[in-house]
Coordinates of C-alpha atoms in Angstrom, one line a residue:
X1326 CA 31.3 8.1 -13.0
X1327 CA 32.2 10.8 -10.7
X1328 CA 32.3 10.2 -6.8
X1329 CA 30.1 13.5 -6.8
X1330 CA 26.6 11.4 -7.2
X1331 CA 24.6 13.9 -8.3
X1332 CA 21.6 14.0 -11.7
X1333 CA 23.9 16.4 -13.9
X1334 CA 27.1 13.8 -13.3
X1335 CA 24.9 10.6 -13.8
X1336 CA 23.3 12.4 -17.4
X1337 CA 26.7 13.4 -18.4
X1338 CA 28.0 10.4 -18.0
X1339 CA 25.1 8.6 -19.9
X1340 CA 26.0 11.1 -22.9
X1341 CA 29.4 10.6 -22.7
X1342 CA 29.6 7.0 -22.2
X1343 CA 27.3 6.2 -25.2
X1344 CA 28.9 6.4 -28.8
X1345 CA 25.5 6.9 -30.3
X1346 CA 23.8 9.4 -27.4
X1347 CA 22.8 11.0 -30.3
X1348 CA 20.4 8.5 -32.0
X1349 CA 20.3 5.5 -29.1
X1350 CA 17.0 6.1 -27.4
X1351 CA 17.3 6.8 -23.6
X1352 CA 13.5 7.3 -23.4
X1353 CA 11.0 6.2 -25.8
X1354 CA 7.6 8.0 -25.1
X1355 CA 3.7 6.8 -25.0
X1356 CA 3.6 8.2 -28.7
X1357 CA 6.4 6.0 -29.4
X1358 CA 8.6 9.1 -30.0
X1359 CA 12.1 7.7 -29.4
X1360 CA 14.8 10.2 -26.6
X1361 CA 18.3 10.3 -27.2
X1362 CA 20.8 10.9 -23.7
X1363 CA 22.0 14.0 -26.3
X1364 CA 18.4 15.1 -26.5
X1365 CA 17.3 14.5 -23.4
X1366 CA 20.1 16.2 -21.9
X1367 CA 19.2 19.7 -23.8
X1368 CA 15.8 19.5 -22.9
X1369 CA 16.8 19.2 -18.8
X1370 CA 19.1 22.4 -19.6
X1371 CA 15.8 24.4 -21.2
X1372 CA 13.4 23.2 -18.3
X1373 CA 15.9 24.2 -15.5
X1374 CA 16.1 27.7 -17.7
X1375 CA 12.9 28.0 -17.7
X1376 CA 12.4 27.0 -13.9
X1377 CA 14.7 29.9 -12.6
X1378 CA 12.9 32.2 -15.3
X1379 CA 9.7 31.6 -13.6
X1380 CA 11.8 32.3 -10.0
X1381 CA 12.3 28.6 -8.9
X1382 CA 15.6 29.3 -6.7
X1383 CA 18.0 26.8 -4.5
X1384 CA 15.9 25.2 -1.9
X1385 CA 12.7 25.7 -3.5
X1386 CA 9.9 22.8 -3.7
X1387 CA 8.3 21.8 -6.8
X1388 CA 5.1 19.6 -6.7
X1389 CA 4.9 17.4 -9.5
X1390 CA 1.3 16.3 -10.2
X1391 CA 1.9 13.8 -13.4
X1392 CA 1.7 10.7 -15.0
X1393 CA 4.7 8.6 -16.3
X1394 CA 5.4 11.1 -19.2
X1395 CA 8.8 12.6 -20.0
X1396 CA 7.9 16.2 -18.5
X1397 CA 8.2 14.2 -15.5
X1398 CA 11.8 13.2 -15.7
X1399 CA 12.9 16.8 -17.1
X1400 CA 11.7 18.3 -14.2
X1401 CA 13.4 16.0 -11.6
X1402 CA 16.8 16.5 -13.4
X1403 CA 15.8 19.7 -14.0
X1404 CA 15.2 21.0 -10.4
X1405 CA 18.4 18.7 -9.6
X1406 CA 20.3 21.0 -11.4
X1407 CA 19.1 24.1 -9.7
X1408 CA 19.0 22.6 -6.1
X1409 CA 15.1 22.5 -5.8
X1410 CA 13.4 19.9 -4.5
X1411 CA 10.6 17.7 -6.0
X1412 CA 7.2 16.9 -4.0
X1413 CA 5.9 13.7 -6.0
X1414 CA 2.2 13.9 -6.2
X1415 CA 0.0 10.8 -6.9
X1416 CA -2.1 11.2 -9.7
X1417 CA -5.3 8.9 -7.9
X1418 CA -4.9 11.7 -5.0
X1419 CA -7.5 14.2 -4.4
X1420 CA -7.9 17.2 -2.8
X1421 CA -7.7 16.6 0.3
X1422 CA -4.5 14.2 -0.2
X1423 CA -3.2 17.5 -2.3
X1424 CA -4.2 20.2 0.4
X1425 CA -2.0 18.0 2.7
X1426 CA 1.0 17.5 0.6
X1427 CA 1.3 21.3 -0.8
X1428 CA 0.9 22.7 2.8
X1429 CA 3.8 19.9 4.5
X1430 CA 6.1 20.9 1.5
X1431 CA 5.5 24.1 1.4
X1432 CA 5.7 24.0 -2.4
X1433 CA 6.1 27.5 -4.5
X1434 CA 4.9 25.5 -7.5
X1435 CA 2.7 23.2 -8.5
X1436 CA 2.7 21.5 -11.8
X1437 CA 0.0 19.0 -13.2
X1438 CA -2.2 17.6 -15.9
X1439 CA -5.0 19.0 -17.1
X1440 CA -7.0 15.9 -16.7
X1441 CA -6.9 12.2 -18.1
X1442 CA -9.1 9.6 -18.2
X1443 CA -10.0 9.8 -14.2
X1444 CA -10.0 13.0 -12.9
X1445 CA -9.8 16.5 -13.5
X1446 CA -7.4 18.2 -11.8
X1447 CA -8.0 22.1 -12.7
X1448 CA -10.8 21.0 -10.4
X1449 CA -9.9 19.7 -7.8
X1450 CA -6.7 22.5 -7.6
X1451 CA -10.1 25.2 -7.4
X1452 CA -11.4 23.4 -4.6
X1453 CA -8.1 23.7 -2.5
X1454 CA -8.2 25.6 0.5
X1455 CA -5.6 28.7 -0.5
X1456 CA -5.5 30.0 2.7
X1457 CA -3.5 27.1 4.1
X1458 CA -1.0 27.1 1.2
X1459 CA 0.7 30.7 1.7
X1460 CA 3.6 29.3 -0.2
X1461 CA 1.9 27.9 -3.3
X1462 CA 2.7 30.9 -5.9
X1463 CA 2.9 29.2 -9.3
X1464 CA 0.3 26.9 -11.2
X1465 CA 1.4 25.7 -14.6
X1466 CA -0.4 23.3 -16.4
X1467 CA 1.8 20.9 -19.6
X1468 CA -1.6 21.0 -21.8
X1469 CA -1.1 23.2 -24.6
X1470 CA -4.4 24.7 -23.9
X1471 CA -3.3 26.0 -20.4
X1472 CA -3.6 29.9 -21.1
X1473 CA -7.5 28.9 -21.7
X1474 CA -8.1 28.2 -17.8
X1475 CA -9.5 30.6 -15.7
X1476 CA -7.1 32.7 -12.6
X1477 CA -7.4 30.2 -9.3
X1478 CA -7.5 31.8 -6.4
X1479 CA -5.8 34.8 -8.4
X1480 CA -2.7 32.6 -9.7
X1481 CA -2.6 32.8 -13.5
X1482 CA -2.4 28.9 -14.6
X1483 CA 1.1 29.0 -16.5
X1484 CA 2.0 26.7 -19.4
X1485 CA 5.1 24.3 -19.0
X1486 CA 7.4 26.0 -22.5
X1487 CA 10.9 25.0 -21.2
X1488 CA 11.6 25.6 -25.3
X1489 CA 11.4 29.2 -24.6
X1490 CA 14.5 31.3 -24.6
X1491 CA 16.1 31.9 -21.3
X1492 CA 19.4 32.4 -19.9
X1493 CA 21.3 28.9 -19.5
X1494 CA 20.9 28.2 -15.4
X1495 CA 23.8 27.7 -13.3
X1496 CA 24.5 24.5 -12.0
X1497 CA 23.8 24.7 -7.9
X1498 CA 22.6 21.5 -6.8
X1499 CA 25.4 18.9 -5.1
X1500 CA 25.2 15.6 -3.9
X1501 CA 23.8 16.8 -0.8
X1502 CA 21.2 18.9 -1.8
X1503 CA 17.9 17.2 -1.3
X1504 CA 16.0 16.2 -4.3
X1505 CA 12.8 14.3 -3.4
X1506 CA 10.0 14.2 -0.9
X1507 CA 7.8 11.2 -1.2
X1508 CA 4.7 10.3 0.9
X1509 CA 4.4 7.4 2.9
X1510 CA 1.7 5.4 2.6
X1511 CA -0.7 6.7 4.8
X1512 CA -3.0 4.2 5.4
X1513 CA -3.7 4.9 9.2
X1514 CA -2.5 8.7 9.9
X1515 CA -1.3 11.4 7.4
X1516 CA 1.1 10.4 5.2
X1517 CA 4.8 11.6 6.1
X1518 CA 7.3 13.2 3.6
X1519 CA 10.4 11.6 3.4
X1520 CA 13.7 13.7 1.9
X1521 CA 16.5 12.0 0.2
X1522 CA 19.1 13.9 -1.5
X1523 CA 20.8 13.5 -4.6
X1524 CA 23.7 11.1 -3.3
X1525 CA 21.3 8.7 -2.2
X1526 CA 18.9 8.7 -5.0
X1527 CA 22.1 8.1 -7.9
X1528 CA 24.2 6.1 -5.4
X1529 CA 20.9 3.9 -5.6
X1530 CA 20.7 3.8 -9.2
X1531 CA 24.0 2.6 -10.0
X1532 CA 23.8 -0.2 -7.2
X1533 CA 20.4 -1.5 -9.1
X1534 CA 22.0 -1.3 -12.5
X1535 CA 25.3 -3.2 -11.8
X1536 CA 22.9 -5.4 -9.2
X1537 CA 20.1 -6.1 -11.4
X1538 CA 21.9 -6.5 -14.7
X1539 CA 20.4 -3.3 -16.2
X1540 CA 23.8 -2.7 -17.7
X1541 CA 24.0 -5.5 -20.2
X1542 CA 23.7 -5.9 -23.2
X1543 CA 19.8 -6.1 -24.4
X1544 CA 18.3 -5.1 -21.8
X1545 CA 15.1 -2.7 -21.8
X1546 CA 12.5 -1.7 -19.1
X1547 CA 9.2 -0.8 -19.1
X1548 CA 8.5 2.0 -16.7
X1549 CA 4.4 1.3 -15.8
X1550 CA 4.6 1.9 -12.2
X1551 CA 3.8 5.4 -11.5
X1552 CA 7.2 7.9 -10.8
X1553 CA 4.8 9.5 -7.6
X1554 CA 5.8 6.6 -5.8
X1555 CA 9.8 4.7 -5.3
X1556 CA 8.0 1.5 -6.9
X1557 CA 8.0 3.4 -10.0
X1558 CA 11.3 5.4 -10.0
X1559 CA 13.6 3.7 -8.2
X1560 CA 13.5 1.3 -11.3
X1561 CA 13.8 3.7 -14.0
X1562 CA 16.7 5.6 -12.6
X1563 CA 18.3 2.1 -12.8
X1564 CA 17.4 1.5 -16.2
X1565 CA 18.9 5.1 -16.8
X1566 CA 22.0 4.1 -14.7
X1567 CA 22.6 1.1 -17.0
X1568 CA 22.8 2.6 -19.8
X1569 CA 19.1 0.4 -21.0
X1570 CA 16.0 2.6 -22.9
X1571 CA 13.0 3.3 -20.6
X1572 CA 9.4 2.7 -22.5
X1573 CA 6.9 5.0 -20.6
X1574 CA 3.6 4.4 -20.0
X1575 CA 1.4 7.4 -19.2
X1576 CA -1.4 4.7 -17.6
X1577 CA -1.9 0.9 -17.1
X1578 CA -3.7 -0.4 -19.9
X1579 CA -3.2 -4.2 -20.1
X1580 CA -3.7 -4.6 -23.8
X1581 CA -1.2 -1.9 -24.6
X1582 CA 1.3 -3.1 -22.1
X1583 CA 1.5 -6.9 -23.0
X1584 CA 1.5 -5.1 -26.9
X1585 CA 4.9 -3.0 -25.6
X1586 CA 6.4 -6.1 -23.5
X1587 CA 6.0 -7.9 -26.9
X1588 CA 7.2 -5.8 -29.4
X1589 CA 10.2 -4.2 -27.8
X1590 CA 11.3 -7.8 -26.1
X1591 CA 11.9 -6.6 -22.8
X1592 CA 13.5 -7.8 -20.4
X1593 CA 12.8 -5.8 -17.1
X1594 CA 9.6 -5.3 -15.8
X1595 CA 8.3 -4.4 -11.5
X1596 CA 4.9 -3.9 -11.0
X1597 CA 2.4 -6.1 -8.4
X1598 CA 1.5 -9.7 -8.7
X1599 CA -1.7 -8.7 -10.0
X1600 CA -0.3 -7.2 -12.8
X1601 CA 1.5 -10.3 -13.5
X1602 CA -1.1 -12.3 -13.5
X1603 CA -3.2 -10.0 -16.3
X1604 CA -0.1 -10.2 -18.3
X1605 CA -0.3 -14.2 -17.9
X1606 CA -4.0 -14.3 -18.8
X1607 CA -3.9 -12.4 -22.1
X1608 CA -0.9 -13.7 -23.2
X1609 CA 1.7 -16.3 -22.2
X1610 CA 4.5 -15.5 -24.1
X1611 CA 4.6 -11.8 -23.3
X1612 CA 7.4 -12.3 -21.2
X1613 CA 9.1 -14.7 -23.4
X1614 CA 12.3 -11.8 -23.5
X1615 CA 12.4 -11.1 -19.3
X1616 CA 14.8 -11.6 -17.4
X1617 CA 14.1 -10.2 -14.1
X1618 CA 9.9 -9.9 -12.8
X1619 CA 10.2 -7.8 -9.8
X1620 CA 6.9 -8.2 -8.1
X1621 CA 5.0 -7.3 -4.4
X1622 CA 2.3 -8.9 -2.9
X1623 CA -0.5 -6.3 -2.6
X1624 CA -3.5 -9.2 -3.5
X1625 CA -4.6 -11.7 -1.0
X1626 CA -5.3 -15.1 -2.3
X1627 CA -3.2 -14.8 -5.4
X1628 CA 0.0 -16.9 -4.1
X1629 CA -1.0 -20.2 -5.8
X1630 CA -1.5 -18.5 -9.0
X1631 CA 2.1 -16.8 -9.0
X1632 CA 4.0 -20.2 -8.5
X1633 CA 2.0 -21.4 -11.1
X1634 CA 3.7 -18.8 -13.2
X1635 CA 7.2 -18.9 -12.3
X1636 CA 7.2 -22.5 -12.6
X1637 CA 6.8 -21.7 -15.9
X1638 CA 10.0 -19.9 -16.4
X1639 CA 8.5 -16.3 -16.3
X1640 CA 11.6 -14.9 -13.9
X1641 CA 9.7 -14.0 -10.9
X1642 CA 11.4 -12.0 -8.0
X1643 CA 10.2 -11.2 -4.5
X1644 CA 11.4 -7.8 -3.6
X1645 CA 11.6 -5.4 -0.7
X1646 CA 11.5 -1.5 -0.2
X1647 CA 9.7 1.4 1.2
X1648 CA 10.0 5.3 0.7
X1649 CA 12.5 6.0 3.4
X1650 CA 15.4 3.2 1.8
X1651 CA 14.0 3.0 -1.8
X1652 CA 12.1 0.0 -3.8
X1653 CA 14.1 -2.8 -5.0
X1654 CA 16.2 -2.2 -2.1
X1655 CA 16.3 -6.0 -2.6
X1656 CA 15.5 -8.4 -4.7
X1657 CA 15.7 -12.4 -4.0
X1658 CA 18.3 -14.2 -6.2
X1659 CA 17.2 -16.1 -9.1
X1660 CA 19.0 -19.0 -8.3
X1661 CA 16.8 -19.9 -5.0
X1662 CA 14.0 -22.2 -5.4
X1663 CA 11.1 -21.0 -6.1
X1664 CA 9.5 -20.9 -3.2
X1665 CA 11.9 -19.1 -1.6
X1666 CA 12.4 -16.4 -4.7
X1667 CA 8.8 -15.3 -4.1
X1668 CA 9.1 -14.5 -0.9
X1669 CA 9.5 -10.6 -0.1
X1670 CA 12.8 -9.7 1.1
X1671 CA 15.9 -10.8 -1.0
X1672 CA 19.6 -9.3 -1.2
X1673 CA 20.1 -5.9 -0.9
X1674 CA 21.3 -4.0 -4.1
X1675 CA 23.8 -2.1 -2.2
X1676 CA 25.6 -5.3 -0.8
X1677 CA 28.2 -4.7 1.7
X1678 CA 27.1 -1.2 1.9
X1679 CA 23.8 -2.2 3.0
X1680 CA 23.8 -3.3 6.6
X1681 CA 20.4 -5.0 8.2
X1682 CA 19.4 -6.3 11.6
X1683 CA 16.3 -8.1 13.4
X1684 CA 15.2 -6.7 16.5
X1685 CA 13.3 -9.0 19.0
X1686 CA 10.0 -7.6 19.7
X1687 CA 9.3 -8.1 23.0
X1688 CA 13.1 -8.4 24.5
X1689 CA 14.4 -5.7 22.4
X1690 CA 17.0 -7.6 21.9
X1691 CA 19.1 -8.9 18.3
X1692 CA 17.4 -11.8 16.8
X1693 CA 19.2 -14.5 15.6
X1694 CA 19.1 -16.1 12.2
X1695 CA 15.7 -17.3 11.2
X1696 CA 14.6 -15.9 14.0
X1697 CA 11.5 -13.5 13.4
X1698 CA 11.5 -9.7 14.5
X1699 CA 11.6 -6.2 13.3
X1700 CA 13.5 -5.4 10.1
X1701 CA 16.3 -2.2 10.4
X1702 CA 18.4 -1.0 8.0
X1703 CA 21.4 1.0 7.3
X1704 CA 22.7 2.0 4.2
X1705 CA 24.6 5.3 2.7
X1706 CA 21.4 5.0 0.4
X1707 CA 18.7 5.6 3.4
X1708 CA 16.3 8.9 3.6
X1709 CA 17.7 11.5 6.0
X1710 CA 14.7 12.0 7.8
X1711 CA 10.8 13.2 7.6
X1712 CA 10.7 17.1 6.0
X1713 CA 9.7 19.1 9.0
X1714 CA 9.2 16.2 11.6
X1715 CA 12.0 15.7 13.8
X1716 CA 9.6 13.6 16.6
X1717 CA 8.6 11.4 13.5
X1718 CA 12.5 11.4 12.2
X1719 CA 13.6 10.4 15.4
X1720 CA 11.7 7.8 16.0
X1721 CA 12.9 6.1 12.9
X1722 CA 16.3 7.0 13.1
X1723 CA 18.0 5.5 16.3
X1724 CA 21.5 6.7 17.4
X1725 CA 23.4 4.1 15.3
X1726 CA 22.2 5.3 11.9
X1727 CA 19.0 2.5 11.6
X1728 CA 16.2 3.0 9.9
X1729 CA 13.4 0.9 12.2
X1730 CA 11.4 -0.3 9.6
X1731 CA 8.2 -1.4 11.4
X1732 CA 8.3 -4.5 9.4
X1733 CA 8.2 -8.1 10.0
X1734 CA 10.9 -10.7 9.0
X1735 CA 14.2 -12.4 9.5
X1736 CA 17.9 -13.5 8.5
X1737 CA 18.5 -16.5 6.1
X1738 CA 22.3 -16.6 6.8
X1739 CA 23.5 -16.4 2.9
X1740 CA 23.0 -12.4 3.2
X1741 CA 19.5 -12.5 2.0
X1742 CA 16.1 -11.8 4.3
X1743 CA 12.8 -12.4 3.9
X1744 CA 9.8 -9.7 4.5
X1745 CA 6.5 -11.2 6.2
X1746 CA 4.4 -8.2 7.2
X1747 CA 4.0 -4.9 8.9
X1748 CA 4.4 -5.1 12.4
X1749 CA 0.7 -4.0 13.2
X1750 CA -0.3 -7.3 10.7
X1751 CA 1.4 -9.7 12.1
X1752 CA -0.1 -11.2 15.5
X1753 CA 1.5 -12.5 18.4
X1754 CA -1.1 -14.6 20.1
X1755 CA -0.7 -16.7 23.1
X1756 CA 2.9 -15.3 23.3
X1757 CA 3.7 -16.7 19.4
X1758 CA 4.3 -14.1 16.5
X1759 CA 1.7 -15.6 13.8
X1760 CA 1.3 -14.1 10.2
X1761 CA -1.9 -14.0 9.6
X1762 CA -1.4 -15.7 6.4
X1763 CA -1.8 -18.9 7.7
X1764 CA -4.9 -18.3 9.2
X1765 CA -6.2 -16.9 5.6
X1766 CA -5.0 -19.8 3.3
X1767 CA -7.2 -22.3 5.7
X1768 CA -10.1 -20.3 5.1
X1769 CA -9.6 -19.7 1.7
X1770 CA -9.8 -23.2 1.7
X1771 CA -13.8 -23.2 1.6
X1772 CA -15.7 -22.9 -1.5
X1773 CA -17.9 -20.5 -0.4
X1774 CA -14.9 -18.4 0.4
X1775 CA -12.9 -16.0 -2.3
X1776 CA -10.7 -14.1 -0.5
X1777 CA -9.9 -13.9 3.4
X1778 CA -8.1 -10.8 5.6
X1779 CA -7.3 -11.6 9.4
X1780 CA -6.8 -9.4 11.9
X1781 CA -6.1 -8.8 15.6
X1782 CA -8.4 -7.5 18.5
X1783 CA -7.8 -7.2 21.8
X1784 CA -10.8 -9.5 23.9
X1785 CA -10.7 -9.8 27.8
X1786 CA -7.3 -9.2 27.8
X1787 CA -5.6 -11.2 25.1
X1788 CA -5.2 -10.7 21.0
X1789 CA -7.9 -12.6 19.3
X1790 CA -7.6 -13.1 15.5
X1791 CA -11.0 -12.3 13.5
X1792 CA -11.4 -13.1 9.9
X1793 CA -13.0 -10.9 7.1
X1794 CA -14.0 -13.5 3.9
X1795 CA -15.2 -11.8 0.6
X1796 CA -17.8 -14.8 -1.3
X1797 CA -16.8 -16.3 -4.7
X1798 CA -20.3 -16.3 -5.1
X1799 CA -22.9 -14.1 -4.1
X1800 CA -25.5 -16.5 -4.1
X1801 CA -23.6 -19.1 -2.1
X1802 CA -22.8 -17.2 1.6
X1803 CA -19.9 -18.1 3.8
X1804 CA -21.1 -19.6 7.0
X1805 CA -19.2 -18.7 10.1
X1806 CA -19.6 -21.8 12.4
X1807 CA -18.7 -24.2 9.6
X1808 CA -15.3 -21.8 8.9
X1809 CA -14.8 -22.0 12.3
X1810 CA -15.3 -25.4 12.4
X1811 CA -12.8 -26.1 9.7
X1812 CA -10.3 -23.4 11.4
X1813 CA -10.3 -25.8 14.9
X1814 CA -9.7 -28.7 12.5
X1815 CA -6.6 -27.3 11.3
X1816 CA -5.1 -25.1 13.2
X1817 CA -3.9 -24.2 16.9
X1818 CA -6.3 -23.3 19.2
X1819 CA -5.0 -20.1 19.4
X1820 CA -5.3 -19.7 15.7
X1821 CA -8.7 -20.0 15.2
X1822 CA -10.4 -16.9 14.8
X1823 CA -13.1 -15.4 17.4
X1824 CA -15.6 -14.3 14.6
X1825 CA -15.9 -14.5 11.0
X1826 CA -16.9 -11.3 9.3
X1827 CA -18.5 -12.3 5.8
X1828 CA -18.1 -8.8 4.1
X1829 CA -18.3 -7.4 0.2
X1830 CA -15.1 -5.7 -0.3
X1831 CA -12.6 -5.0 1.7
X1832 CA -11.2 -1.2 2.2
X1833 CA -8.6 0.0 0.7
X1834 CA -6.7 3.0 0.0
X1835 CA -4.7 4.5 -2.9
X1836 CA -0.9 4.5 -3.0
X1837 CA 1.8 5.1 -5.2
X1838 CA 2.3 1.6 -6.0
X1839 CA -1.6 0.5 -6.1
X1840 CA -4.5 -0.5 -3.8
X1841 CA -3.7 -1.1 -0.1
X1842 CA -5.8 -2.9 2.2
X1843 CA -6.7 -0.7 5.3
X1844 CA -6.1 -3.4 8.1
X1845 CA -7.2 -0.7 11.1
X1846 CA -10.7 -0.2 8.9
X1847 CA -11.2 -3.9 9.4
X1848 CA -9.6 -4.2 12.9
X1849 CA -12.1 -1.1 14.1
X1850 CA -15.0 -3.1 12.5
X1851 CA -14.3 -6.4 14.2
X1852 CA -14.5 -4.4 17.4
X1853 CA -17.9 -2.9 16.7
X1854 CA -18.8 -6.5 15.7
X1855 CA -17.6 -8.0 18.6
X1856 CA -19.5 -5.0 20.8
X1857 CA -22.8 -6.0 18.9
X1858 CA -22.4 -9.9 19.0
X1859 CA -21.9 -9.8 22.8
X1860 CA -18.9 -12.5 22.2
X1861 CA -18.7 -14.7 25.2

């Protein structure tokens, strides 16, 4: 491939690389409907036509409000092509989530679903508050029934035809042009956007192909994380990179995924641990054809259950990424033990071109190997900084190029690293950095207790950990002094939580990559506990 890493070199090649681009399926769709590079290729050129006939320009934003289908993909090339930028929308957001990201992007369009099986979002576009979105021209829906909704706020809903005629659009966007805003997670503030251009995004693609054996013979992936998010993309531009076919799915359905993991033997698959584990459950020899499981912890409780899994040869891989330096920034080796493999973390895709640290929390200083602190990276792959945020951007960014990741881990020494936590979930009590894991698997322990989340408070002066535990049975309650009990029987005394919070759920929030536990929800309410239990 070229050195200039942009979407139009990285197709070209594909077509050109590929005796049969013109029968070989690049994508096959939810239909089943197989995509050749050749075919795929003219329909990029007839949606960035149609983009610059409906007066998308160089620069422009276009928000992208759509599930895993192949409308998704044209438009990314597509607006690639023409030097616009995509704003990735999550499907599960709302309006207020929506409102937000239209007004930080500025976006000129705004391109969605009609609705699916959860929402309906020419509904929840009308309840938008217009008058904050003085930018936001264009609505276009890709049903075919589109010209049958009603004017919003004046704006005639459009219909995505990129077969139409229209003049053949120049090619504008380079390898610096940005390409892609993504939201951060959000959990505690309004979510950020964070830009990447082109360079970065293929430069990324071809260092997970060649890392992660996308370009061999065989392999297929199945794309079920959603594109809204780096979880879900990241991977599929590798899969595109290497040369394997992408099988989309629109939605998670279980049945219909362990159906397509089957059928079409593949071999790469990323998605959460839970989603592992519902593979496992309906049937274990789904993943008889893998070869590489990326997975993240996003369920408590569920470790046990995962080793059981890999243990029986289902290629498991911890991984490691976030918005501003891509997902599977890392992945662990398969040749580690397993214990190890799980963890999150791994070796960095990029290799030498990846560069990571550990930064002592309270010294500020370097940390040595094994040593735990905060995770920063640098990488020719990284974001170039928060769309209209410099205070946030320069926060992130320090003068040497690192991207201060707010996360918790350390060095192995053999060029991998292992992720713990975010900063704000790991505690440092008594003066000792504690993941609160350890605290959790104890109480898990009980057999009145399902599933435990720990948190720290600040009491009389020092960080305190208290405990939220959901019951594995509702007619069987947790009791707190015989948890705490158990906690001093195990653990240090500085370990043993202050309360235990028996509690029915706990909250969460919606990202890109699924359910997120809202650690400040639960650290508020052990305060107001506290307050109310007069602790002593």
């Amino acid at each position: 491939m070229a050195l200039d890493y942009t979407f139009d070199a990285a197709l070209a090649d594909r077509i050109a690389s590929e005796k049969d681009a013109d029968t070989r399926p690049m994508f096959v769709t939810a239909k089943g409907d197989g995509i050749s590079p050749t075919e795929f290729g003219e329909k990029v050129s007839q949606t960035a036509a149609w983009l610059v006939a409906r007066g998308v320009t160089s620069g422009d934003k276009v928000a992208v409000w759509l599930p895993n289908k192949l409308e998704w993909m044209m438009l990314l090339f597509a607006c690639a092509r023409i030097g616009a930028v995509v704003a990735a929308v999550n499907t599960r957001y709302r309006t207020a989530e929506l409102q937000h990201i239209l007004k930080s992007s500025g976006a000129k369009m705004l391109i969605f679903e009609g609705r699916d099986s959860r929402a309906d979002f020419y509904r929840l576009i009308s309840e938008l508050d217009f008058s904050e979105l003085a930018d936001l021209k264009e609505l276009v829906c890709v049903d075919a029934d589109a010209a049958a909704l009603p004017p919003i706020n004046n704006i005639k809903i459009g219909l995505f035809s990129p077969e139409e005629a229209h003049p053949e659009a120049d090619t504008v966007g380079t390898a610096n042009s940005p390409i892609l805003l993504f939201t951060t997670s959000g959990t505690t503030n309004a979510p950020k956007l964070v830009m990447h251009v082109q360079r970065a995004v293929i430069l990324h693609a071809y260092n997970c192909a060649k890392a992660l054996e996308f370009d061999q013979d065989g392999a297929r992936f199945l794309s079920v994380m959603p594109f809204c998010g780096v979880f879900g993309l990241n991977p599929t531009l590798a899969a595109i990179a290497g040369r394997a076919p992408v099988y989309l799915h629109t939605e998670f359905d279980i049945e219909l995924l362990v159906k397509d993991v089957k059928e079409n033997a593949i071999t790469h698959l990323f998605g959460s641990d839970e989603m592992y584990q519902q593979i496992w459950q309906r049937d274990r020899e789904a993943l008889k054809h893998a070869r590489i499981c990326g997975y993240a912890s996003f369920t408590p409780g569920i470790e046990e259950k995962m080793r059981h899994i890999a243990e029986n040869r289902v290629p498991l891989l911890g991984l490691y990424g976030a918005s501003e330096i891509f997902a599977i920034f890392s992945t662990q080796p398969l040749n580690l033990p397993i214990e190890q493999r799980l963890q999150g973390g791994g070796l960095p895709a990029g290799g030498s071109q990846a560069e990571l640290r550990v930064r002592n929390t309270e010294t500020g200083e370097l940390c040595a190997e094994n040593e735990v602190g905060i995770l920063e990276f640098r990488a020719p792959t990284n974001f170039i900084g928060y769309y209209r945020n410099e205070e946030a951007t320069s926060k992130a960014i320090d003068a040497d190029g690192y991207f201060h990741s707010n996360d918790i881990g350390y060095l192995r020494g053999d060029g991998t690293f292992v992720y713990l936590a975010r900063n704000g979930d790991f505690l440092r009590l008594s003066g000792f950095l504690t993941d609160p894991k350890e605290i959790e698997e104890v109480l898990e322990q009980d057999e009145a207790v399902g599933k435990c989340q720990v948190v720290g408070v600040e009491y009389k002066g020092k960080t305190r950990p208290v405990a939220f535990v959901i019951p594995i049975d509702p007619g069987k309650m947790p009791k707190e002094d015989v948890l705490i009990s158990e906690a001093k029987s195990s653990l240090a005394h500085y370990k043993v939580p202050l309360h235990v919070i028996v509690i029915d759920a706990f909250p969460t929030t919606e990202s890109a990559n699924g359910l997120k536990i809202q650690k400040a929800k639960l650290r508020d309410e052990a305060m107001r506990y506290i307050k109310d239990a007069g602790s002593s």
